[in-house]
PDB file of C-alpha atoms in Angstrom:
ATOM      1  CA  MET X 110      -0.501  27.179   9.873  1.00  0.00           C
ATOM      2  CA  ILE X 111       0.403  23.752   8.525  1.00  0.00           C
ATOM      3  CA  HIS X 112       4.013  22.577   8.651  1.00  0.00           C
ATOM      4  CA  LEU X 113       4.098  19.140   7.059  1.00  0.00           C
ATOM      5  CA  LEU X 114       7.542  18.086   8.248  1.00  0.00           C
ATOM      6  CA  LYS X 115       7.358  19.241  11.864  1.00  0.00           C
ATOM      7  CA  PRO X 116       5.398  16.264  13.291  1.00  0.00           C
ATOM      8  CA  TYR X 117       7.879  13.903  11.642  1.00  0.00           C
ATOM      9  CA  ASN X 118      11.074  15.682  12.669  1.00  0.00           C
ATOM     10  CA  LEU X 119      12.253  15.659   9.046  1.00  0.00           C
ATOM     11  CA  CYS X 120      14.372  18.185   7.150  1.00  0.00           C
ATOM     12  CA  ALA X 121      13.282  18.590   3.519  1.00  0.00           C
ATOM     13  CA  SER X 122      16.786  19.250   2.189  1.00  0.00           C
ATOM     14  CA  ASP X 123      17.825  15.727   3.227  1.00  0.00           C
ATOM     15  CA  TYR X 124      15.452  14.178   0.692  1.00  0.00           C
ATOM     16  CA  ASN X 125      16.338  15.775  -2.631  1.00  0.00           C
ATOM     17  CA  LEU X 126      16.431  13.177  -5.380  1.00  0.00           C
ATOM     18  CA  LYS X 127      18.802  12.726  -8.320  1.00  0.00           C
ATOM     19  CA  GLN X 128      17.920  11.389 -11.734  1.00  0.00           C
ATOM     20  CA  ASP X 129      20.567   8.696 -11.522  1.00  0.00           C
ATOM     21  CA  TYR X 130      18.746   7.100  -8.557  1.00  0.00           C
ATOM     22  CA  PHE X 131      16.133   5.922 -11.081  1.00  0.00           C
ATOM     23  CA  ASP X 132      16.606   3.037 -13.523  1.00  0.00           C
ATOM     24  CA  HIS X 133      14.205   4.587 -16.037  1.00  0.00           C
ATOM     25  CA  LYS X 134      14.069   8.250 -16.965  1.00  0.00           C
ATOM     26  CA  SER X 135      10.399   9.069 -16.667  1.00  0.00           C
ATOM     27  CA  GLU X 136       8.106  12.054 -16.441  1.00  0.00           C
ATOM     28  CA  LEU X 137       5.228   9.874 -15.186  1.00  0.00           C
ATOM     29  CA  HIS X 138       7.100   8.047 -12.436  1.00  0.00           C
ATOM     30  CA  GLY X 139      10.157  10.201 -11.868  1.00  0.00           C
ATOM     31  CA  ILE X 140      11.315  12.780  -9.374  1.00  0.00           C
ATOM     32  CA  ASP X 141       8.322  15.135  -9.398  1.00  0.00           C
ATOM     33  CA  HIS X 142       5.899  12.218  -8.985  1.00  0.00           C
ATOM     34  CA  THR X 143       8.004  10.850  -6.150  1.00  0.00           C
ATOM     35  CA  TYR X 144       8.075  14.217  -4.362  1.00  0.00           C
ATOM     36  CA  ARG X 145       4.275  14.466  -4.577  1.00  0.00           C
ATOM     37  CA  VAL X 146       3.851  10.942  -3.203  1.00  0.00           C
ATOM     38  CA  MET X 147       6.235  11.779  -0.357  1.00  0.00           C
ATOM     39  CA  VAL X 148       4.156  14.869   0.456  1.00  0.00           C
ATOM     40  CA  ASN X 149       0.955  12.808   0.288  1.00  0.00           C
ATOM     41  CA  THR X 150       2.280  10.324   2.865  1.00  0.00           C
ATOM     42  CA  LEU X 151       2.876  13.206   5.281  1.00  0.00           C
ATOM     43  CA  ILE X 152      -0.624  14.593   4.750  1.00  0.00           C
ATOM     44  CA  ILE X 153      -2.314  11.220   5.242  1.00  0.00           C
ATOM     45  CA  GLY X 154      -0.292  10.599   8.400  1.00  0.00           C
ATOM     46  CA  ILE X 155      -1.260  13.943   9.920  1.00  0.00           C
ATOM     47  CA  ASN X 156      -4.894  13.604   8.876  1.00  0.00           C
ATOM     48  CA  GLU X 157      -5.199  10.030  10.174  1.00  0.00           C
ATOM     49  CA  ASN X 158      -3.030  10.610  13.265  1.00  0.00           C
ATOM     50  CA  LEU X 159      -0.637   7.909  12.062  1.00  0.00           C
ATOM     51  CA  ILE X 160       2.650   9.791  12.312  1.00  0.00           C
ATOM     52  CA  SER X 161       5.007   6.867  12.985  1.00  0.00           C
ATOM     53  CA  GLU X 162       3.446   4.732  10.230  1.00  0.00           C
ATOM     54  CA  ALA X 163       3.412   7.618   7.742  1.00  0.00           C
ATOM     55  CA  ARG X 164       7.054   8.369   8.500  1.00  0.00           C
ATOM     56  CA  LEU X 165       7.967   4.860   7.324  1.00  0.00           C
ATOM     57  CA  ALA X 166       5.640   5.200   4.320  1.00  0.00           C
ATOM     58  CA  PHE X 167       7.517   8.433   3.514  1.00  0.00           C
ATOM     59  CA  PHE X 168      10.816   6.542   3.341  1.00  0.00           C
ATOM     60  CA  GLY X 169       9.080   3.943   1.194  1.00  0.00           C
ATOM     61  CA  ALA X 170       7.805   6.686  -1.117  1.00  0.00           C
ATOM     62  CA  PHE X 171      11.379   7.919  -1.541  1.00  0.00           C
ATOM     63  CA  ILE X 172      12.374   4.660  -3.303  1.00  0.00           C
ATOM     64  CA  HIS X 173       9.030   3.225  -4.468  1.00  0.00           C
ATOM     65  CA  ASP X 174       9.426   3.736  -8.247  1.00  0.00           C
ATOM     66  CA  MET X 175      13.209   3.814  -8.576  1.00  0.00           C
ATOM     67  CA  SER X 176      13.437   0.335 -10.120  1.00  0.00           C
ATOM     68  CA  ARG X 177      10.792   0.894 -12.793  1.00  0.00           C
ATOM     69  CA  LYS X 178      12.029  -0.110 -16.242  1.00  0.00           C
ATOM     70  CA  HIS X 179       9.078   1.446 -18.141  1.00  0.00           C
ATOM     71  CA  ASP X 180       5.940   3.526 -17.554  1.00  0.00           C
ATOM     72  CA  GLY X 181       3.419   0.779 -18.277  1.00  0.00           C
ATOM     73  CA  ILE X 182       1.492  -1.420 -15.870  1.00  0.00           C
ATOM     74  CA  CYS X 183       4.040  -3.276 -13.768  1.00  0.00           C
ATOM     75  CA  ASN X 184       3.414  -5.359 -10.645  1.00  0.00           C
ATOM     76  CA  GLN X 185       7.113  -6.152 -10.225  1.00  0.00           C
ATOM     77  CA  HIS X 186       8.803  -2.775  -9.745  1.00  0.00           C
ATOM     78  CA  GLY X 187       7.871  -2.516  -6.055  1.00  0.00           C
ATOM     79  CA  SER X 188       9.595  -5.811  -5.289  1.00  0.00           C
ATOM     80  CA  ASP X 189      12.533  -4.717  -7.434  1.00  0.00           C
ATOM     81  CA  SER X 190      12.803  -1.381  -5.608  1.00  0.00           C
ATOM     82  CA  ALA X 191      12.654  -3.111  -2.214  1.00  0.00           C
ATOM     83  CA  ARG X 192      15.366  -5.566  -3.265  1.00  0.00           C
ATOM     84  CA  GLU X 193      17.625  -3.235  -5.285  1.00  0.00           C
ATOM     85  CA  LYS X 194      17.163   0.289  -3.921  1.00  0.00           C
ATOM     86  CA  LEU X 195      16.491  -0.169  -0.224  1.00  0.00           C
ATOM     87  CA  PRO X 196      19.979  -1.640   0.366  1.00  0.00           C
ATOM     88  CA  LYS X 197      21.476   1.415  -1.378  1.00  0.00           C
ATOM     89  CA  PHE X 198      19.610   3.815   0.898  1.00  0.00           C
ATOM     90  CA  SER X 199      19.392   1.759   4.114  1.00  0.00           C
ATOM     91  CA  SER X 200      22.400   3.445   5.742  1.00  0.00           C
ATOM     92  CA  PHE X 201      20.916   6.850   4.863  1.00  0.00           C
ATOM     93  CA  PHE X 202      17.560   5.828   6.360  1.00  0.00           C
ATOM     94  CA  GLU X 203      19.324   4.483   9.457  1.00  0.00           C
ATOM     95  CA  LYS X 204      21.107   7.820   9.805  1.00  0.00           C
ATOM     96  CA  MET X 205      17.618   9.379   9.780  1.00  0.00           C
ATOM     97  CA  GLY X 206      16.578   7.174  12.703  1.00  0.00           C
ATOM     98  CA  VAL X 207      15.133   4.090  10.991  1.00  0.00           C
ATOM     99  CA  ASN X 208      15.922   0.803  12.752  1.00  0.00           C
ATOM    100  CA  THR X 209      16.334  -2.677  11.261  1.00  0.00           C
ATOM    101  CA  LEU X 210      12.757  -3.766  11.952  1.00  0.00           C
ATOM    102  CA  GLU X 211      11.477  -0.554  10.354  1.00  0.00           C
ATOM    103  CA  LEU X 212      13.643  -1.178   7.274  1.00  0.00           C
ATOM    104  CA  SER X 213      11.818  -4.484   6.907  1.00  0.00           C
ATOM    105  CA  SER X 214       8.466  -2.676   7.130  1.00  0.00           C
ATOM    106  CA  ILE X 215       9.569  -0.160   4.490  1.00  0.00           C
ATOM    107  CA  ALA X 216      10.608  -3.035   2.221  1.00  0.00           C
ATOM    108  CA  ASN X 217       7.230  -4.710   2.666  1.00  0.00           C
ATOM    109  CA  ALA X 218       5.297  -1.513   1.920  1.00  0.00           C
ATOM    110  CA  VAL X 219       7.375  -0.799  -1.198  1.00  0.00           C
ATOM    111  CA  LYS X 220       6.992  -4.386  -2.382  1.00  0.00           C
ATOM    112  CA  PHE X 221       3.206  -4.311  -2.012  1.00  0.00           C
ATOM    113  CA  HIS X 222       2.621  -0.792  -3.336  1.00  0.00           C
ATOM    114  CA  SER X 223       2.712  -2.052  -6.936  1.00  0.00           C
ATOM    115  CA  LYS X 224       0.762  -5.271  -6.392  1.00  0.00           C
ATOM    116  CA  SER X 225      -2.873  -5.426  -7.429  1.00  0.00           C
ATOM    117  CA  ASN X 226      -3.693  -7.560  -4.394  1.00  0.00           C
ATOM    118  CA  GLU X 227      -3.830  -5.944  -0.976  1.00  0.00           C
ATOM    119  CA  ILE X 228      -1.569  -6.840   1.903  1.00  0.00           C
ATOM    120  CA  ASN X 229      -3.396  -8.865   4.573  1.00  0.00           C
ATOM    121  CA  LYS X 230      -5.116  -6.671   7.154  1.00  0.00           C
ATOM    122  CA  SER X 231      -3.540  -8.706   9.938  1.00  0.00           C
ATOM    123  CA  ASP X 232      -0.034  -7.980   8.624  1.00  0.00           C
ATOM    124  CA  LYS X 233       1.963  -5.676  10.899  1.00  0.00           C
ATOM    125  CA  ASP X 234       2.755  -3.498   7.868  1.00  0.00           C
ATOM    126  CA  PHE X 235      -0.829  -3.133   6.638  1.00  0.00           C
ATOM    127  CA  THR X 236      -1.170   0.513   7.751  1.00  0.00           C
ATOM    128  CA  ILE X 237       2.225   1.604   6.389  1.00  0.00           C
ATOM    129  CA  THR X 238       1.469  -0.077   3.069  1.00  0.00           C
ATOM    130  CA  SER X 239      -2.021   1.446   2.923  1.00  0.00           C
ATOM    131  CA  ILE X 240      -0.616   4.941   3.480  1.00  0.00           C
ATOM    132  CA  LEU X 241       1.934   4.463   0.702  1.00  0.00           C
ATOM    133  CA  LYS X 242      -0.678   3.055  -1.683  1.00  0.00           C
ATOM    134  CA  ASP X 243      -3.130   5.900  -1.016  1.00  0.00           C
ATOM    135  CA  ALA X 244      -0.360   8.501  -1.331  1.00  0.00           C
ATOM    136  CA  ASP X 245       0.669   7.011  -4.664  1.00  0.00           C
ATOM    137  CA  ALA X 246      -2.973   6.755  -5.786  1.00  0.00           C
ATOM    138  CA  LEU X 247      -3.573  10.451  -5.091  1.00  0.00           C
ATOM    139  CA  ASP X 248      -0.982  11.359  -7.699  1.00  0.00           C
ATOM    140  CA  ARG X 249      -2.909   9.349 -10.296  1.00  0.00           C
ATOM    141  CA  VAL X 250      -4.593  12.682 -10.988  1.00  0.00           C
ATOM    142  CA  ARG X 251      -1.761  13.128 -13.497  1.00  0.00           C
ATOM    143  CA  LEU X 252      -3.294  10.312 -15.572  1.00  0.00           C
ATOM    144  CA  GLY X 253      -6.471  12.237 -16.363  1.00  0.00           C
ATOM    145  CA  TYR X 254     -10.201  12.337 -15.716  1.00  0.00           C
ATOM    146  CA  GLY X 255     -11.592   9.892 -13.169  1.00  0.00           C
ATOM    147  CA  GLU X 256      -8.268   9.232 -11.487  1.00  0.00           C
ATOM    148  CA  PRO X 257      -7.849   8.178  -8.802  1.00  0.00           C
ATOM    149  CA  ASN X 258     -10.872   5.937  -8.458  1.00  0.00           C
ATOM    150  CA  GLU X 259     -12.184   6.709  -4.960  1.00  0.00           C
ATOM    151  CA  LYS X 260     -13.426   3.169  -4.379  1.00  0.00           C
ATOM    152  CA  TYR X 261      -9.830   1.912  -4.314  1.00  0.00           C
ATOM    153  CA  LEU X 262      -8.632   4.343  -1.647  1.00  0.00           C
ATOM    154  CA  ARG X 263      -7.961   2.660   1.677  1.00  0.00           C
ATOM    155  CA  PHE X 264      -8.614   5.558   4.050  1.00  0.00           C
ATOM    156  CA  PRO X 265     -12.057   7.190   3.649  1.00  0.00           C
ATOM    157  CA  GLU X 266     -10.555  10.619   4.342  1.00  0.00           C
ATOM    158  CA  THR X 267      -8.013  10.321   1.499  1.00  0.00           C
ATOM    159  CA  LYS X 268     -10.687  11.292  -1.023  1.00  0.00           C
ATOM    160  CA  ARG X 269     -10.805  14.742   0.602  1.00  0.00           C
ATOM    161  CA  TYR X 270      -7.336  15.349  -0.842  1.00  0.00           C
ATOM    162  CA  ILE X 271      -8.066  14.570  -4.501  1.00  0.00           C
ATOM    163  CA  TYR X 272      -8.649  18.249  -5.244  1.00  0.00           C
ATOM    164  CA  PHE X 273      -5.434  19.096  -3.378  1.00  0.00           C
ATOM    165  CA  ALA X 274      -3.622  16.467  -5.495  1.00  0.00           C
ATOM    166  CA  HIS X 275      -4.875  18.241  -8.643  1.00  0.00           C
ATOM    167  CA  GLN X 276      -3.632  21.567  -7.290  1.00  0.00           C
ATOM    168  CA  LEU X 277      -0.244  20.132  -6.337  1.00  0.00           C
ATOM    169  CA  LEU X 278       0.140  18.570  -9.773  1.00  0.00           C
ATOM    170  CA  GLU X 279      -0.640  21.883 -11.474  1.00  0.00           C
ATOM    171  CA  ALA X 280       1.861  23.668  -9.237  1.00  0.00           C
ATOM    172  CA  THR X 281       4.643  21.077  -9.732  1.00  0.00           C
ATOM    173  CA  PRO X 282       4.518  19.925 -13.359  1.00  0.00           C
ATOM    174  CA  ASP X 283       7.156  17.494 -14.537  1.00  0.00           C
ATOM    175  CA  ASN X 284       9.442  20.199 -15.840  1.00  0.00           C
ATOM    176  CA  GLY X 285      12.783  20.252 -14.171  1.00  0.00           C
ATOM    177  CA  PHE X 286      12.672  18.479 -10.820  1.00  0.00           C
ATOM    178  CA  LYS X 287      12.090  21.131  -8.219  1.00  0.00           C
ATOM    179  CA  SER X 288      13.783  20.351  -4.940  1.00  0.00           C
ATOM    180  CA  PHE X 289      11.841  18.551  -2.252  1.00  0.00           C
ATOM    181  CA  GLU X 290      11.977  21.755  -0.179  1.00  0.00           C
ATOM    182  CA  GLU X 291      10.198  23.624  -2.975  1.00  0.00           C
ATOM    183  CA  THR X 292       7.591  20.889  -3.300  1.00  0.00           C
ATOM    184  CA  VAL X 293       6.899  20.955   0.444  1.00  0.00           C
ATOM    185  CA  GLN X 294       6.620  24.742   0.411  1.00  0.00           C
ATOM    186  CA  ILE X 295       4.157  24.637  -2.496  1.00  0.00           C
ATOM    187  CA  ALA X 296       2.111  21.959  -0.716  1.00  0.00           C
ATOM    188  CA  GLU X 297       2.034  23.913   2.550  1.00  0.00           C
ATOM    189  CA  ASN X 298       0.958  27.065   0.734  1.00  0.00           C
ATOM    190  CA  LEU X 299      -1.902  25.163  -0.917  1.00  0.00           C
ATOM    191  CA  LEU X 300      -2.959  23.543   2.354  1.00  0.00           C
ATOM    192  CA  ASN X 301      -2.821  26.836   4.242  1.00  0.00           C
ATOM    193  CA  THR X 302      -4.996  28.653   1.697  1.00  0.00           C
ATOM    194  CA  ASN X 303      -7.688  25.955   1.507  1.00  0.00           C
ATOM    195  CA  THR X 304      -9.844  24.150   4.048  1.00  0.00           C
ATOM    196  CA  TYR X 305      -8.590  20.562   4.165  1.00  0.00           C
ATOM    197  CA  TRP X 306      -8.202  20.005   7.904  1.00  0.00           C
TER     198      TRP X 306
END
């Protein structure tokens, strides 16, 4: 039985999002997308045995698209979210056990998640950033056939979850912003009825 939040000591009800957190009302990059990316960070962390790094990527996922101004290609919104949204949620993250150094790592991961260039492999935040980027890439299934492109995934095992990402998308369409608890429950049900682990 898979319980996604247990290894991270997280409570799903703490992470429900509101539309007014986002600068741009979007079905492509809004609440449902964000919930799926948050779930994907947890899955990658468990699968790769990178719980502490994935926990920080999870916090990054929470804010990663909040500063988007449009749904088009944009390399700037990660930096904007790190600069504008992280300060608004830093006290909340600290309440959840994130320290000052970890806030810096979250900022770095969020900043780089929207850049076309990769963060340097020697950077202390390379793994956190890679988890966030792969988690975000998995939800590219919503963009249609051929997405995500497997050759751009950072962890070889991430490609095992592309089918799961399709299933999660079908089960959580952008139609009314289910709570994060509901999204986690749907994800756990899918994971527990299929062989992913």
